[in-house]
C-alpha cells in the first residue's frame, strides 16, 4: 500500500590462523516512512503523519580472537553505528504541514568496545575478565509548528557506559551423577547521561557494584542407569546488586530439572528479579500536549481543552518481580518434539505509563488521582515550564488557559502491582521425503494479566484490552526442501482485544496473516530468496482517538506495515 521501502546492503569477511582469527561486517540500511495517507484505516490522521519513521543507518562490526600464550585467549568485539531518523506527528487533518504539528529529526552515533581475557587455570577451572566501553550520541531537533510559525526544541544526549567484570567457573567436587560446578564473579558498571534538552543541561550518573554465584548439583545422570531417573539436577543462584542511587538488594533463583526417561523432561524454576528505571526514564523530561475533548460528546463546554503530560518521570523508583515457571518437554521420537510451559510473573512497582491513551481517562474513576479538574493558570504554567519540550497543540485554536478544564498526569510511574500468567505450547515434526525434509511447526500462547494502578484501587484486566497483549496468539507453518532449495509458509494469528476507554466497550477484531518464502541456490554463484509477508494484506480495525496525533489502531499488537514483499541476493566466495 506504500511506504517502508527497504534497502539493505552488507558484506562480511574474515580470516583465521592457527592461533586466532577475525570477522568484519559492514551493513547499510535504509527505509522510507509509512504515511497515514498510505493506509485505509487512517482517516482520522493527517495524511502526512508518519506511522513508521524513515531511517538510514550505517553499521560496522569487527570481532577477533588471539591466543596470547597456551591456555590464555584475548578476544574483542567492536561496533560502530550512525544514522538519522525522521517522523511527522500530530498534524491536523486537511491542513498544510506548516499550520500545526511536529517534525522530529534525530541523528545518532553509537560506539562500543568489549574486550575479554580468558584463561585456563587447570583442573577444569577457567577464569574470565571482560570489560565494556560504549558511547551513544544523539542530536535531535523537534520543530513545533503553530499557525505557520516554527519553534525548535533541541535534545542532545551524550551517553556513556563503562563496566568491568571478572569470574571463575569449574568443578568443586564429584558426586555419583557428575561434578558439582560453581560459577562466581562480580563487577562494576557506570552509566551516565550528559544531556541538553530545551536549553537545560543535566548529567546524572549511576554506579553499580554486583556479585553473583551459581551452583549446579547433578542428582542423576544417564551413566548411572537408574530406574525413573534418567537425568536430574538442581541449580541455585544468588546475585547481589548495589546502586549508588537506590541502595542494595539480593535476589535468589532456584531451578530443578527431572527426566524420568530420555523422552520426557520436567523443569521448575523460581526466582526474584530487580530492575532500576533507566536514566532516560527518570531524567529526560516529559512532553505537554494540549488536546480537545474528543470522544466525550457534550459532557464538557464547547471549546474546552485539557493538558496531557506524558513521558519520563524523575519520581519513579526501582521495580521488583517474582516469577515461577513449570515446563515439560516430550520427545517420543527423533521426528516429534512437544514443549509446554506454565509461567507466572508478579511485578511490584513496575515502571510503566498508567494507561495506553488519554481517551476516556477523564471519566474513569480508576484514574481520578491522575486528573486535576479546573487547574489554575499558575499550575498549568508550571507544568508547561518544567517540561523538556515546548507545548504541543493538537486543538483547532491557540492555547488559552481559561479553556483548559483538566490536567492529566500520564507520565511513567511505579504501578503498584501487576501479574502475568499463561501457557506456552510448541510442536515440531520433521519427516524425510526422499532427499527433502518436511518440517511442521506450531506454537501458541495464552496470557492473562491484570494490575492495580495505585494502592487501594481495584484490580483491573490488562490482557485482552486495547494497547495490551491479547489473550491468545498462535503461529503455525510448514517448510519443505533441502540445502539447495526450500519453500515455506506460515500463518500467524493475533487475538482480538476490547477497547474499554468509552462507556460502551468496542471489540477490536483479531488479525490473521499468511507469509510465504522461497530460497534457491543458483549453482555455485549465489543464493536468492523471496519473501511475501502478510500476503493477503490483513489490516487492523480502526479505533477511536483522543486527537489527530493518536495512532488510529492498536499499534501495540498490530503492525502498520501490511503486505511486504522482499528479495534477497547473496554471494559467498
Coordinates of C-alpha atoms in Angstrom, one line a residue:
X1 CA 0.0 0.0 0.0
X2 CA 3.0 2.3 0.1
X3 CA 5.9 3.3 2.4
X4 CA 8.6 1.3 4.2
X5 CA 10.6 0.7 1.1
X6 CA 13.7 -1.0 2.5
X7 CA 17.2 -1.4 1.1
X8 CA 19.9 -3.3 2.9
X9 CA 23.4 -4.0 1.7
X10 CA 26.0 -5.8 3.7
X11 CA 29.3 -7.6 3.3
X12 CA 31.1 -9.9 5.8
X13 CA 34.6 -11.3 5.6
X14 CA 37.4 -12.5 7.8
X15 CA 40.4 -14.8 8.2
X16 CA 41.7 -17.4 10.6
X17 CA 45.0 -18.8 11.5
X18 CA 46.3 -21.4 13.9
X19 CA 46.2 -19.1 17.0
X20 CA 43.3 -16.7 16.2
X21 CA 41.1 -15.1 13.6
X22 CA 38.8 -12.2 13.0
X23 CA 35.4 -11.3 11.3
X24 CA 34.4 -7.9 10.0
X25 CA 31.0 -6.8 8.6
X26 CA 29.6 -3.6 7.2
X27 CA 25.8 -3.0 6.8
X28 CA 23.8 -0.2 5.2
X29 CA 20.1 0.0 5.9
X30 CA 17.5 2.5 4.6
X31 CA 13.7 2.5 4.8
X32 CA 11.2 5.2 3.8
X33 CA 8.4 6.3 6.2
X34 CA 4.9 4.9 6.2
X35 CA 2.5 7.8 5.9
X36 CA -1.1 7.9 7.2
X37 CA -2.3 8.5 3.6
X38 CA -0.9 5.1 2.7
X39 CA -3.3 3.2 5.0
X40 CA -7.1 3.0 4.6
X41 CA -7.7 2.8 8.3
X42 CA -6.1 6.2 9.0
X43 CA -9.0 8.5 8.1
X44 CA -8.7 10.4 11.4
X45 CA -5.0 11.2 10.9
X46 CA -3.4 13.9 8.8
X47 CA -2.3 12.3 5.6
X48 CA 1.3 13.4 6.1
X49 CA 1.7 11.9 9.6
X50 CA 4.1 9.0 9.9
X51 CA 3.1 5.6 11.3
X52 CA 6.6 4.4 10.8
X53 CA 9.6 6.8 10.7
X54 CA 12.2 7.0 7.9
X55 CA 15.6 5.6 8.9
X56 CA 19.1 5.5 7.4
X57 CA 21.8 3.6 9.2
X58 CA 25.4 2.6 8.7
X59 CA 27.0 -0.1 11.0
X60 CA 30.3 -1.8 11.3
X61 CA 31.2 -4.8 13.5
X62 CA 34.7 -6.2 14.0
X63 CA 35.2 -9.3 16.1
X64 CA 38.6 -11.0 16.7
X65 CA 40.4 -13.5 19.0
X66 CA 44.0 -14.4 19.5
X67 CA 45.8 -16.9 21.8
X68 CA 48.3 -14.9 23.8
X69 CA 50.0 -18.0 25.3
X70 CA 48.8 -21.6 25.6
X71 CA 45.7 -21.5 27.7
X72 CA 45.2 -17.7 27.5
X73 CA 43.0 -16.1 24.8
X74 CA 42.2 -12.5 24.2
X75 CA 39.1 -11.6 22.2
X76 CA 37.3 -8.3 21.5
X77 CA 34.2 -7.0 19.7
X78 CA 33.9 -3.5 18.3
X79 CA 30.7 -2.0 17.0
X80 CA 30.0 1.4 15.4
X81 CA 26.7 2.7 14.1
X82 CA 25.5 6.1 12.8
X83 CA 22.3 7.2 11.2
X84 CA 19.3 9.5 11.2
X85 CA 15.6 9.1 11.6
X86 CA 12.7 11.5 10.9
X87 CA 9.0 11.4 11.8
X88 CA 6.0 13.8 11.5
X89 CA 3.5 13.8 14.3
X90 CA 0.2 15.4 15.5
X91 CA -0.9 17.3 12.4
X92 CA -4.5 18.4 11.9
X93 CA -6.3 16.7 9.1
X94 CA -6.6 18.6 5.8
X95 CA -4.2 21.3 6.9
X96 CA -0.7 22.0 5.5
X97 CA 2.2 20.8 7.4
X98 CA 3.3 24.3 8.5
X99 CA 0.0 25.1 10.1
X100 CA 0.1 22.8 13.2
X101 CA 2.2 19.8 14.1
X102 CA 5.6 18.3 14.9
X103 CA 8.6 17.3 12.8
X104 CA 11.1 15.2 14.8
X105 CA 14.6 14.6 13.4
X106 CA 17.3 12.6 15.2
X107 CA 20.9 11.9 14.3
X108 CA 22.6 9.2 16.3
X109 CA 26.1 7.7 16.6
X110 CA 27.0 4.6 18.7
X111 CA 30.4 3.1 19.6
X112 CA 31.1 0.1 21.7
X113 CA 34.3 -1.9 22.5
X114 CA 34.1 -5.2 24.5
X115 CA 37.5 -6.9 25.3
X116 CA 37.6 -10.3 27.1
X117 CA 40.6 -12.2 28.5
X118 CA 40.0 -16.0 29.1
X119 CA 42.5 -18.3 30.9
X120 CA 42.5 -22.0 31.7
X121 CA 43.5 -22.4 35.4
X122 CA 43.9 -26.1 35.5
X123 CA 41.8 -28.9 37.0
X124 CA 39.0 -27.9 34.5
X125 CA 38.8 -24.4 36.1
X126 CA 38.7 -21.3 33.9
X127 CA 38.7 -17.5 34.6
X128 CA 37.3 -14.7 32.6
X129 CA 37.8 -10.9 32.8
X130 CA 35.8 -8.7 30.5
X131 CA 35.1 -5.0 30.0
X132 CA 32.9 -2.7 28.0
X133 CA 33.2 0.9 27.0
X134 CA 30.4 2.4 25.0
X135 CA 29.1 5.8 23.9
X136 CA 25.9 6.9 22.3
X137 CA 25.4 10.4 20.9
X138 CA 22.0 11.6 19.7
X139 CA 21.2 15.1 18.3
X140 CA 17.5 15.7 18.0
X141 CA 15.5 18.6 16.7
X142 CA 11.8 19.0 17.2
X143 CA 10.0 21.6 15.2
X144 CA 6.7 22.6 16.7
X145 CA 4.5 24.4 14.1
X146 CA 1.7 26.7 15.3
X147 CA 0.0 28.9 12.7
X148 CA 2.9 28.5 10.3
X149 CA 5.4 29.6 12.9
X150 CA 8.0 27.0 14.0
X151 CA 9.6 26.8 17.4
X152 CA 12.6 24.4 17.6
X153 CA 13.5 22.3 20.6
X154 CA 16.9 20.7 20.7
X155 CA 17.8 17.5 22.5
X156 CA 21.4 16.4 22.8
X157 CA 22.4 13.2 24.6
X158 CA 26.0 12.1 25.2
X159 CA 25.6 8.8 26.9
X160 CA 28.4 6.7 28.3
X161 CA 28.6 3.1 29.7
X162 CA 31.6 1.6 31.3
X163 CA 31.9 -1.8 33.0
X164 CA 34.4 -4.4 34.2
X165 CA 33.6 -8.0 35.3
X166 CA 35.6 -10.9 36.5
X167 CA 34.5 -14.5 37.1
X168 CA 35.6 -18.1 37.6
X169 CA 34.0 -21.4 36.7
X170 CA 34.8 -25.0 37.5
X171 CA 34.1 -28.2 39.4
X172 CA 34.1 -28.3 43.2
X173 CA 33.9 -32.0 43.8
X174 CA 32.4 -35.1 42.2
X175 CA 29.2 -36.9 43.0
X176 CA 27.9 -40.2 41.6
X177 CA 26.0 -38.3 38.9
X178 CA 28.8 -35.9 38.0
X179 CA 30.7 -32.8 39.0
X180 CA 29.2 -30.2 41.3
X181 CA 30.1 -27.0 39.5
X182 CA 30.4 -23.4 40.7
X183 CA 30.4 -20.1 38.7
X184 CA 31.1 -16.9 40.7
X185 CA 32.2 -13.4 40.0
X186 CA 31.5 -9.8 40.3
X187 CA 31.8 -6.5 38.6
X188 CA 31.3 -2.7 38.4
X189 CA 29.4 -0.6 35.9
X190 CA 28.8 3.1 35.5
X191 CA 26.1 4.7 33.2
X192 CA 26.0 8.4 32.6
X193 CA 23.7 10.7 30.6
X194 CA 25.1 14.1 29.7
X195 CA 22.1 15.9 28.1
X196 CA 21.0 19.2 26.9
X197 CA 17.2 19.5 26.5
X198 CA 15.4 22.7 25.6
X199 CA 18.3 24.7 27.0
X200 CA 18.5 22.7 30.2
X201 CA 21.5 20.6 30.9
X202 CA 21.9 17.7 33.3
X203 CA 24.4 14.8 33.8
X204 CA 23.2 12.1 36.1
X205 CA 25.4 9.1 36.7
X206 CA 24.6 5.7 38.2
X207 CA 27.3 3.4 39.5
X208 CA 26.5 -0.3 40.3
X209 CA 28.5 -2.9 42.0
X210 CA 27.4 -6.5 41.8
X211 CA 28.4 -10.1 42.7
X212 CA 26.9 -13.4 41.8
X213 CA 27.3 -17.1 42.5
X214 CA 25.6 -20.1 40.8
X215 CA 25.8 -23.7 41.9
X216 CA 25.0 -26.8 39.7
X217 CA 24.3 -30.1 41.5
X218 CA 23.7 -33.2 39.4
X219 CA 21.4 -35.7 41.1
X220 CA 21.2 -38.4 38.4
X221 CA 22.8 -39.0 35.0
X222 CA 22.3 -41.4 32.1
X223 CA 25.6 -43.3 33.0
X224 CA 24.0 -44.5 36.3
X225 CA 21.2 -46.4 34.6
X226 CA 18.7 -45.5 37.4
X227 CA 15.1 -46.5 37.1
X228 CA 12.8 -43.5 36.6
X229 CA 15.7 -41.1 36.9
X230 CA 17.4 -40.7 33.6
X231 CA 18.7 -37.2 34.5
X232 CA 18.1 -34.8 37.4
X233 CA 19.8 -31.7 38.7
X234 CA 19.4 -28.6 40.9
X235 CA 20.6 -25.1 40.1
X236 CA 20.9 -22.4 42.8
X237 CA 21.9 -18.8 42.2
X238 CA 22.3 -15.7 44.2
X239 CA 23.0 -12.1 43.0
X240 CA 23.9 -9.0 44.9
X241 CA 23.4 -5.5 43.5
X242 CA 24.4 -2.2 45.0
X243 CA 23.3 1.0 43.3
X244 CA 24.6 4.5 44.0
X245 CA 21.1 6.0 43.9
X246 CA 19.0 3.2 45.3
X247 CA 20.9 1.0 47.9
X248 CA 21.5 -2.7 47.7
X249 CA 19.4 -5.9 47.1
X250 CA 20.0 -9.6 47.0
X251 CA 17.9 -11.7 44.6
X252 CA 17.8 -15.6 44.5
X253 CA 16.9 -18.2 41.9
X254 CA 16.4 -22.0 42.2
X255 CA 15.8 -24.5 39.4
X256 CA 15.1 -28.2 39.3
X257 CA 15.2 -30.4 36.2
X258 CA 14.0 -34.0 36.2
X259 CA 13.9 -36.5 33.4
X260 CA 12.4 -39.9 34.3
X261 CA 13.2 -41.2 30.8
X262 CA 15.1 -39.9 27.7
X263 CA 11.9 -39.0 26.0
X264 CA 10.4 -36.8 28.8
X265 CA 11.8 -33.9 30.9
X266 CA 10.2 -31.7 33.6
X267 CA 11.5 -28.5 34.9
X268 CA 10.6 -25.9 37.6
X269 CA 12.2 -22.6 38.4
X270 CA 11.6 -19.9 41.0
X271 CA 13.3 -16.6 41.2
X272 CA 13.2 -12.9 42.1
X273 CA 14.4 -10.0 39.9
X274 CA 15.2 -6.4 40.4
X275 CA 15.4 -3.6 37.8
X276 CA 16.3 0.1 38.1
X277 CA 14.5 2.6 35.9
X278 CA 16.7 3.8 33.1
X279 CA 18.3 7.2 33.5
X280 CA 16.3 8.3 30.4
X281 CA 13.0 7.2 32.2
X282 CA 13.9 9.4 35.1
X283 CA 15.7 12.5 33.8
X284 CA 15.0 13.2 30.1
X285 CA 11.8 15.1 30.8
X286 CA 8.1 14.9 29.8
X287 CA 6.1 16.4 27.0
X288 CA 3.0 18.6 27.4
X289 CA 0.2 18.3 24.8
X290 CA -3.0 20.4 24.6
X291 CA -5.9 18.2 23.5
X292 CA -9.5 18.7 22.6
X293 CA -12.3 16.8 24.3
X294 CA -12.7 14.2 21.6
X295 CA -15.0 11.3 22.4
X296 CA -16.8 13.0 25.4
X297 CA -19.8 14.3 23.5
X298 CA -21.4 17.3 25.1
X299 CA -20.2 16.4 28.6
X300 CA -17.9 19.5 28.6
X301 CA -18.4 23.0 27.3
X302 CA -17.7 23.7 23.7
X303 CA -14.2 24.8 23.0
X304 CA -12.9 23.1 26.2
X305 CA -9.4 21.6 26.2
X306 CA -7.2 19.6 28.6
X307 CA -3.5 19.4 29.1
X308 CA -1.8 16.0 28.9
X309 CA 1.6 15.2 30.4
X310 CA 3.4 12.1 29.1
X311 CA 6.9 10.6 29.2
X312 CA 9.6 10.2 31.8
X313 CA 9.2 11.0 35.5
X314 CA 12.0 11.8 37.9
X315 CA 10.0 10.3 40.8
X316 CA 10.0 6.7 39.5
X317 CA 12.0 4.1 41.5
X318 CA 13.1 0.5 41.2
X319 CA 10.8 -2.3 40.2
X320 CA 10.8 -5.9 41.5
X321 CA 9.3 -9.2 40.4
X322 CA 8.9 -12.8 41.4
X323 CA 8.5 -15.5 38.8
X324 CA 7.6 -19.2 38.7
X325 CA 7.9 -21.4 35.6
X326 CA 6.9 -25.1 35.1
X327 CA 7.9 -26.7 31.8
X328 CA 7.7 -30.2 30.2
X329 CA 9.4 -31.5 27.0
X330 CA 8.3 -34.7 25.3
X331 CA 10.4 -36.3 22.5
X332 CA 8.7 -39.6 21.7
X333 CA 10.9 -39.9 18.6
X334 CA 13.6 -38.0 16.7
X335 CA 10.9 -36.6 14.5
X336 CA 8.5 -35.2 17.1
X337 CA 9.0 -32.7 19.9
X338 CA 6.4 -31.1 22.2
X339 CA 7.2 -28.4 24.7
X340 CA 4.8 -26.9 27.2
X341 CA 5.3 -24.4 29.9
X342 CA 3.3 -22.6 32.6
X343 CA 4.5 -19.2 34.0
X344 CA 3.6 -16.6 36.5
X345 CA 5.3 -13.2 37.0
X346 CA 4.3 -10.9 39.8
X347 CA 5.6 -7.3 39.4
X348 CA 5.8 -4.8 42.2
X349 CA 6.3 -1.1 41.5
X350 CA 6.8 -1.8 37.7
X351 CA 7.8 1.3 35.8
X352 CA 5.2 2.0 33.1
X353 CA 2.7 4.6 31.8
X354 CA -0.6 4.4 33.7
X355 CA -2.6 4.0 30.5
X356 CA -2.1 3.5 26.8
X357 CA -4.1 6.5 25.6
X358 CA -5.7 9.6 27.4
X359 CA -9.0 8.8 25.7
X360 CA -11.6 8.1 28.4
X361 CA -9.3 8.9 31.3
X362 CA -11.3 12.0 32.4
X363 CA -14.4 9.9 33.2
X364 CA -12.8 6.8 34.5
X365 CA -12.7 6.7 38.4
X366 CA -9.6 4.5 38.3
X367 CA -7.5 7.5 37.1
X368 CA -9.1 10.1 39.4
X369 CA -5.8 10.6 41.3
X370 CA -4.1 11.5 38.0
X371 CA -6.6 14.2 36.9
X372 CA -6.8 17.7 38.2
X373 CA -10.0 19.4 37.1
X374 CA -10.2 23.2 36.7
X375 CA -6.4 23.7 37.2
X376 CA -5.2 27.2 37.9
X377 CA -3.3 29.2 35.3
X378 CA -0.3 29.1 37.6
X379 CA -0.4 25.3 37.8
X380 CA -0.7 25.0 34.0
X381 CA 2.2 27.4 33.5
X382 CA 4.4 25.5 35.9
X383 CA 3.6 22.1 34.2
X384 CA 4.5 23.6 30.8
X385 CA 7.6 25.4 32.0
X386 CA 9.1 22.3 33.7
X387 CA 8.6 20.1 30.5
X388 CA 11.5 19.2 28.3
X389 CA 9.6 20.0 25.1
X390 CA 7.5 23.0 24.1
X391 CA 3.8 22.8 24.4
X392 CA 2.3 20.7 21.6
X393 CA -1.1 22.0 20.4
X394 CA -3.5 19.4 18.9
X395 CA -6.5 21.7 19.1
X396 CA -8.0 23.9 16.4
X397 CA -7.3 27.2 18.3
X398 CA -4.5 28.8 20.2
X399 CA -3.6 27.8 23.8
X400 CA -5.9 29.6 26.3
X401 CA -5.5 28.6 30.0
X402 CA -9.1 29.7 30.6
X403 CA -10.3 26.9 28.3
X404 CA -8.3 24.2 30.0
X405 CA -10.6 22.4 32.4
X406 CA -8.4 19.4 33.2
X407 CA -4.7 18.4 33.7
X408 CA -3.8 14.7 33.2
X409 CA -0.6 13.3 34.5
X410 CA 0.2 10.4 32.2
X411 CA 3.9 10.2 32.9
X412 CA 5.7 6.9 33.8
X413 CA 5.1 5.8 37.3
X414 CA 5.6 2.8 39.6
X415 CA 2.5 0.6 39.1
X416 CA 1.5 -0.9 42.5
X417 CA 1.2 -4.5 41.3
X418 CA 1.0 -6.4 38.0
X419 CA 0.6 -10.1 37.4
X420 CA 1.2 -12.0 34.2
X421 CA 0.4 -15.7 33.9
X422 CA -0.1 -18.0 31.0
X423 CA 0.7 -21.1 29.0
X424 CA 3.1 -21.7 26.1
X425 CA 2.9 -24.7 23.8
X426 CA 5.0 -25.6 20.8
X427 CA 5.2 -28.6 18.5
X428 CA 7.7 -29.6 15.8
X429 CA 7.5 -32.6 13.5
X430 CA 10.2 -33.5 10.9
X431 CA 9.6 -36.1 8.2
X432 CA 12.1 -37.0 5.4
X433 CA 10.5 -37.2 2.0
X434 CA 13.1 -38.6 -0.4
X435 CA 16.1 -36.2 -0.5
X436 CA 14.0 -33.4 1.1
X437 CA 12.6 -32.8 4.5
X438 CA 9.2 -31.6 5.5
X439 CA 9.1 -29.7 8.9
X440 CA 5.8 -28.8 10.5
X441 CA 5.7 -26.4 13.4
X442 CA 3.0 -24.9 15.6
X443 CA 3.2 -22.5 18.6
X444 CA 0.5 -21.0 20.8
X445 CA 0.3 -19.0 23.9
X446 CA -2.4 -18.0 26.3
X447 CA -1.9 -14.9 28.6
X448 CA -3.8 -13.4 31.4
X449 CA -2.6 -10.3 33.1
X450 CA -4.0 -7.6 35.5
X451 CA -2.8 -4.7 37.5
X452 CA -3.6 -2.5 40.5
X453 CA -2.5 1.0 39.5
X454 CA -2.3 2.5 43.0
X455 CA -2.7 1.0 46.5
X456 CA -6.4 0.9 47.4
X457 CA -7.7 0.9 43.9
X458 CA -9.4 -2.2 42.4
X459 CA -7.5 -4.8 40.2
X460 CA -8.3 -4.4 36.5
X461 CA -7.6 -6.6 33.5
X462 CA -4.7 -5.9 31.1
X463 CA -4.6 -8.8 28.7
X464 CA -7.4 -8.6 26.2
X465 CA -7.7 -4.9 26.4
X466 CA -6.5 -2.3 23.9
X467 CA -2.8 -1.4 23.9
X468 CA -2.1 -4.6 26.0
X469 CA -1.4 -8.1 24.8
X470 CA -4.4 -10.2 23.6
X471 CA -5.2 -13.4 25.5
X472 CA -4.3 -15.7 22.6
X473 CA -1.5 -15.8 19.9
X474 CA -0.6 -18.6 17.6
X475 CA 1.7 -19.4 14.6
X476 CA 2.0 -22.5 12.5
X477 CA 3.6 -23.4 9.3
X478 CA 5.5 -25.9 7.0
X479 CA 8.9 -25.9 5.4
X480 CA 9.9 -28.2 2.6
X481 CA 13.3 -28.6 0.9
X482 CA 16.9 -29.1 1.4
X483 CA 20.2 -27.1 1.4
X484 CA 19.7 -26.0 -2.2
X485 CA 16.0 -25.3 -2.3
X486 CA 13.2 -24.7 0.2
X487 CA 9.6 -23.4 0.3
X488 CA 7.9 -22.3 3.5
X489 CA 4.5 -20.9 4.5
X490 CA 3.4 -19.7 7.9
X491 CA 0.1 -18.5 9.4
X492 CA 0.1 -16.1 12.3
X493 CA -3.0 -15.3 14.5
X494 CA -3.1 -12.3 16.9
X495 CA -6.2 -12.4 19.1
X496 CA -8.7 -9.5 19.4
X497 CA -8.9 -7.1 22.2
X498 CA -11.6 -4.9 23.8
X499 CA -11.5 -1.1 23.8
X500 CA -13.0 -0.1 27.2
X501 CA -12.0 3.6 27.1
X502 CA -15.6 4.6 26.5
X503 CA -18.8 3.9 28.2
X504 CA -19.7 1.2 25.6
X505 CA -16.9 -1.3 25.1
X506 CA -15.9 -1.9 21.5
X507 CA -14.4 -5.2 20.2
X508 CA -11.2 -4.9 18.1
X509 CA -11.1 -7.8 15.7
X510 CA -8.2 -10.4 15.6
X511 CA -5.8 -10.3 12.7
X512 CA -4.6 -13.4 10.8
X513 CA -1.6 -13.1 8.4
X514 CA -0.1 -15.5 5.9
X515 CA 3.6 -15.5 5.0
X516 CA 5.3 -17.2 2.1
X517 CA 9.0 -17.6 1.3
X518 CA 11.3 -19.4 -1.1
X519 CA 15.0 -19.9 -1.2
X520 CA 17.2 -21.3 -4.0
X521 CA 20.9 -21.6 -4.7
X522 CA 21.9 -20.7 -8.2
X523 CA 24.7 -23.2 -8.8
X524 CA 27.8 -22.1 -7.0
X525 CA 27.3 -18.4 -7.9
X526 CA 24.7 -17.1 -5.5
X527 CA 21.6 -17.7 -3.4
X528 CA 18.3 -15.9 -3.9
X529 CA 15.4 -15.8 -1.5
X530 CA 11.9 -14.2 -1.9
X531 CA 9.6 -13.3 0.9
X532 CA 6.0 -12.3 0.9
X533 CA 4.8 -11.3 4.4
X534 CA 1.1 -10.8 5.1
X535 CA 0.4 -11.8 1.6
X536 CA -3.4 -11.2 1.9
X537 CA -2.8 -7.7 3.3
X538 CA -4.7 -8.2 6.5
X539 CA -5.4 -4.8 8.3
X540 CA -6.2 -3.9 11.9
X541 CA -9.5 -2.3 12.9
X542 CA -9.7 1.4 13.1
X543 CA -10.0 2.6 16.8
X544 CA -11.1 5.8 18.5
X545 CA -8.5 8.6 19.0
X546 CA -8.1 11.4 21.5
X547 CA -6.5 13.7 19.0
X548 CA -5.2 13.7 15.4
X549 CA -1.8 12.8 16.9
X550 CA -3.0 9.4 18.2
X551 CA -2.5 6.3 16.1
X552 CA -5.9 5.2 14.9
X553 CA -5.3 1.5 15.6
X554 CA -3.8 -0.7 18.3
X555 CA -0.2 -0.2 17.5
X556 CA 0.9 -2.4 20.4
X557 CA -0.4 -5.6 18.8
X558 CA -0.9 -4.9 15.1
X559 CA 1.6 -3.6 12.5
X560 CA 1.1 -0.8 10.1
X561 CA 3.4 -2.4 7.6
X562 CA 0.8 -4.5 5.8
X563 CA 1.8 -6.7 2.9
X564 CA 5.5 -6.7 2.4
X565 CA 7.5 -8.2 -0.5
X566 CA 11.2 -8.7 -0.3
X567 CA 14.1 -10.1 -2.4
X568 CA 17.5 -11.0 -1.0
X569 CA 20.5 -11.9 -3.1
X570 CA 23.7 -13.2 -1.5
X571 CA 27.1 -14.5 -2.8
X572 CA 29.8 -16.3 -0.9
X573 CA 33.4 -16.7 -2.0

